[in-house]
Amino acid sequence: MRPLLLAPALALALGSSPAFAATIEVTIDKLVFSPTNIQAKVGDTIEWTNKDILAHTATVKGGWDVMIPATSKGKVTLKAAGAVEYFCRFHPNMKGHVEVAP
Amino acid sequence: MFMRPTAALAALFFVSTAPLALAAEKPTDPQIAHIAYTAGAIDVEAAKLAIKKSKDKEVVDFAKDMERDHEAVNKQALDLVKKLKVTPEDNDTSKALAKAAKEERAKLAKLKGAAFDKAYIDNEVAYHKQVDSALETLLIPSASNAELKSLLETGLKIFQGHEQHAEHVAGMLK
Ligand SMILES: [Cu+2]
């Protein structure tokens, strides 16, 4: 009985496992997130590469808050579906948009 | 009463903008480099004062952000002028900026607690606005070296970002 029950559970776990998750690259250069608009799925990771000599953040009000140090990287794994706007707390004129599909 | 340095700055930039019609009156690259560096250094000085005096975490965090960003940008500016073999040249605009900032710091130094926090942040909003407009209307259009112009354009985005950040902190102090 047990192996039979485990099999579907395992398949389910693998189905949403990182093996199928993508990493989406966003570059920050001269206070601009590019691409500005991205589309992702739950489980995907966004990775920001900061080319500036300034620290930035990728922050969603009431959601994730990623520190991206100067000339460094930061990342977040998307846990919830939906569209979110994010911005930099240090320079709120820096904005990005992510659409997360289930 | 906190409007005085702002008014002085406005007058200053008005004075320096007015003769813009005469191409010969445009600041030169060595002068522009000096003005931009001075503008950043002034904000670092103000930040250091706030880090020392304020007890409000939001205000201290904001001041640390200003110190970090402007120090980083000014370092980049120094590297650029060295590379371009430009020697920043002191001028009346830089002198007037430095004088107004010194007066503002003296005024802030006498304040304490919430009064200090409010005066510092209000001045940060006004000061960043002032520098934004100087960059947009005078410094960027006058810069002749492409790399200097590009650094000033990035500087403008940073100052605009800081202005919004300062407005956010000002909103939280109310
Ligand atoms: Cu930023």
XYZ file of C-alpha atoms and ligand atoms in Angstrom:
277
model
C 0.000 0.000 0.000
C 2.607 2.499 1.067
C 4.738 2.562 -2.100
C 1.572 3.023 -4.120
C 0.547 6.061 -2.101
C 4.054 7.467 -2.166
C 4.362 7.336 -5.938
C 1.733 9.956 -6.745
C 2.930 12.105 -3.845
C 6.438 11.950 -5.236
C 5.281 12.741 -8.740
C 3.358 15.711 -7.389
C 6.357 16.934 -5.492
C 8.570 16.579 -8.550
C 6.001 18.262 -10.750
C 6.392 21.536 -8.886
C 10.034 20.959 -8.067
C 12.869 23.338 -8.959
C 13.790 21.008 -11.807
C 11.117 22.772 -13.845
C 11.568 26.196 -12.304
C 13.341 28.884 -14.253
C 15.648 31.664 -13.193
C 14.763 35.022 -14.679
C 17.623 37.473 -14.995
C 17.081 41.180 -14.427
C 19.902 43.685 -14.795
C 20.140 46.944 -12.880
C 22.127 49.617 -14.682
C 22.033 53.353 -13.945
C 18.977 52.941 -11.683
C 16.906 51.038 -14.240
C 15.544 47.488 -13.899
C 15.691 45.772 -17.271
C 13.627 44.199 -18.462
C 11.162 46.306 -16.489
C 8.268 43.883 -17.038
C 8.703 40.166 -16.544
C 6.487 37.093 -16.646
C 7.127 34.173 -14.354
C 5.559 31.107 -12.739
C 5.241 30.214 -9.079
C 8.507 28.497 -8.125
C 10.629 30.583 -10.518
C 13.478 32.660 -9.190
C 14.214 36.244 -10.151
C 17.873 37.145 -9.979
C 18.961 40.787 -10.125
C 22.472 41.679 -11.224
C 23.360 45.146 -9.997
C 25.929 46.940 -12.157
C 25.636 50.171 -10.192
C 28.027 51.355 -7.503
C 24.926 51.907 -5.350
C 22.964 49.421 -3.274
C 19.373 48.895 -4.364
C 16.419 46.832 -3.193
C 13.600 45.049 -4.962
C 10.673 45.575 -2.645
C 6.981 44.743 -2.819
C 4.747 46.588 -0.389
C 3.646 43.977 2.128
C 5.662 41.341 0.265
C 9.249 40.444 -0.490
C 12.156 42.791 0.191
C 15.410 41.824 -1.506
C 18.687 43.629 -0.775
C 20.872 43.970 -3.858
C 24.292 45.309 -2.801
C 26.425 47.459 -5.109
C 27.973 45.530 -8.025
C 26.419 42.356 -6.662
C 23.362 40.129 -6.941
C 20.105 39.450 -5.141
C 17.343 36.919 -5.701
C 13.882 35.848 -4.691
C 11.877 32.692 -5.345
C 8.278 33.452 -6.227
C 5.792 31.769 -3.905
C 2.468 33.325 -4.853
C 0.634 33.887 -8.121
C -0.527 37.317 -9.170
C 0.813 40.576 -10.550
C 3.083 42.665 -8.350
C 4.766 46.024 -8.654
C 8.149 46.324 -7.037
C 10.392 49.289 -6.369
C 13.695 50.238 -4.737
C 13.336 51.524 -1.166
C 16.432 53.705 -1.548
C 15.381 55.156 -4.909
C 11.593 54.821 -5.171
C 11.733 56.139 -8.738
C 13.092 52.685 -9.714
C 10.160 50.430 -10.568
C 9.514 46.960 -11.968
C 6.547 44.711 -12.645
C 6.192 40.931 -12.368
C 3.324 38.770 -13.507
C 3.381 35.438 -11.703
C 1.323 32.627 -13.211
C 0.210 29.755 -10.926
C 12.246 79.819 8.826
C 13.652 76.690 7.223
C 12.789 78.132 3.858
C 15.598 80.633 3.969
C 18.463 78.487 2.625
C 16.089 77.107 0.016
C 15.173 80.602 -1.057
C 18.837 81.507 -1.135
C 19.549 78.495 -3.317
C 16.646 79.301 -5.595
C 17.971 82.824 -5.975
C 21.413 81.446 -6.616
C 20.308 79.089 -9.343
C 18.065 81.751 -10.794
C 21.030 84.064 -10.983
C 23.199 81.428 -12.592
C 20.419 80.330 -14.952
C 19.499 83.815 -16.076
C 22.655 84.473 -18.110
C 22.228 81.093 -19.818
C 21.109 82.904 -22.941
C 24.702 84.003 -23.321
C 26.536 80.858 -24.290
C 29.749 82.244 -22.829
C 28.192 82.260 -19.345
C 27.628 78.525 -19.276
C 29.675 76.770 -16.602
C 32.673 74.906 -17.990
C 33.228 71.177 -17.399
C 35.793 71.809 -14.617
C 33.241 74.094 -12.926
C 30.382 71.639 -13.432
C 32.466 68.845 -11.913
C 33.172 71.067 -8.909
C 29.493 72.025 -8.465
C 28.293 68.407 -8.709
C 30.938 67.201 -6.265
C 30.103 70.015 -3.837
C 26.389 69.215 -4.033
C 27.087 65.589 -3.061
C 29.566 66.483 -0.327
C 27.015 68.857 1.243
C 24.486 66.056 1.531
C 27.094 63.764 3.095
C 27.861 66.444 5.726
C 24.161 66.878 6.511
C 23.796 63.084 6.757
C 26.686 62.822 9.209
C 25.041 65.428 11.418
C 21.722 63.538 11.315
C 23.380 60.190 12.100
C 24.962 61.825 15.153
C 21.900 63.738 16.349
C 18.759 61.835 15.434
C 17.193 59.142 17.618
C 14.624 58.200 14.980
C 15.506 54.952 13.202
C 13.853 55.997 9.915
C 15.760 59.278 9.891
C 19.099 57.668 10.768
C 18.590 54.940 8.135
C 17.740 57.578 5.546
C 20.828 59.610 6.478
C 23.008 56.492 6.151
C 21.557 55.873 2.684
C 22.418 59.461 1.694
C 25.939 59.180 3.076
C 26.575 55.849 1.314
C 25.153 56.887 -2.077
C 26.721 60.325 -2.291
C 30.108 59.079 -1.134
C 29.977 56.356 -3.802
C 28.950 58.801 -6.534
C 31.555 61.372 -5.531
C 34.243 58.711 -5.601
C 33.125 57.840 -9.121
C 33.178 61.537 -10.039
C 36.757 61.875 -8.767
C 37.804 58.800 -10.757
C 36.215 60.301 -13.868
C 37.835 63.739 -13.592
C 41.185 62.036 -13.037
C 40.660 59.932 -16.147
C 39.577 62.961 -18.168
C 42.462 65.004 -16.721
C 39.994 67.662 -15.663
C 40.783 69.654 -12.529
C 37.547 70.658 -10.767
C 37.465 74.418 -10.549
C 35.896 76.323 -7.675
C 33.377 78.931 -8.752
C 30.655 81.256 -7.446
C 27.912 78.604 -7.647
C 29.956 76.114 -5.610
C 30.844 78.829 -3.117
C 27.225 79.926 -2.700
C 26.115 76.292 -2.281
C 28.744 75.683 0.381
C 27.856 78.892 2.212
C 24.109 78.129 2.269
C 24.823 74.575 3.453
C 27.042 75.806 6.258
C 24.260 78.105 7.474
C 21.753 75.268 7.300
C 24.025 72.962 9.301
C 24.506 75.652 11.955
C 20.733 75.987 12.227
C 20.195 72.209 12.408
C 22.921 71.867 15.027
C 20.825 73.935 17.445
C 17.732 71.747 17.106
C 16.915 68.544 18.976
C 14.613 65.532 18.803
C 11.529 65.739 16.612
C 12.250 69.370 15.670
C 15.655 68.339 14.330
C 14.233 65.333 12.463
C 11.568 67.422 10.762
C 13.952 70.252 9.844
C 16.558 67.820 8.484
C 14.100 65.847 6.365
C 12.265 68.941 5.096
C 15.588 70.427 4.084
C 16.558 67.156 2.374
C 13.387 67.293 0.262
C 13.974 70.949 -0.640
C 17.695 70.494 -1.236
C 17.272 67.482 -3.531
C 14.596 69.360 -5.500
C 16.979 72.271 -5.865
C 19.824 70.111 -7.109
C 17.459 68.231 -9.475
C 16.501 71.467 -11.146
C 20.091 72.734 -11.313
C 21.156 69.445 -12.917
C 18.265 69.472 -15.372
C 18.305 73.100 -16.443
C 21.935 74.105 -16.084
C 24.550 71.437 -15.429
C 23.504 68.628 -17.799
C 22.782 70.938 -20.766
C 26.086 72.761 -20.210
C 28.329 69.698 -19.901
C 30.361 69.138 -23.041
C 32.161 65.870 -22.221
C 29.881 62.893 -22.916
C 31.075 60.855 -19.927
C 30.599 63.782 -17.566
C 27.119 64.352 -19.003
C 26.266 60.681 -18.505
C 27.461 60.756 -14.891
C 25.338 63.856 -14.269
C 22.316 62.148 -15.810
C 22.744 59.185 -13.474
C 23.263 61.702 -10.670
C 19.924 63.279 -11.542
C 18.148 59.913 -11.237
C 19.817 59.366 -7.857
C 18.828 62.825 -6.583
C 15.251 62.323 -7.827
C 15.147 58.947 -6.078
C 16.448 60.473 -2.857
C 13.873 63.232 -3.084
C 11.074 60.648 -3.232
C 12.697 58.698 -0.415
C 12.904 61.895 1.683
C 9.254 62.674 0.953
C 8.335 59.185 2.136
C 10.246 59.684 5.398
C 8.703 63.160 5.821
C 5.262 61.565 5.485
C 6.083 59.075 8.233
C 7.249 61.804 10.632
C 3.898 63.596 10.524
Cu 17.933 51.998 -5.766
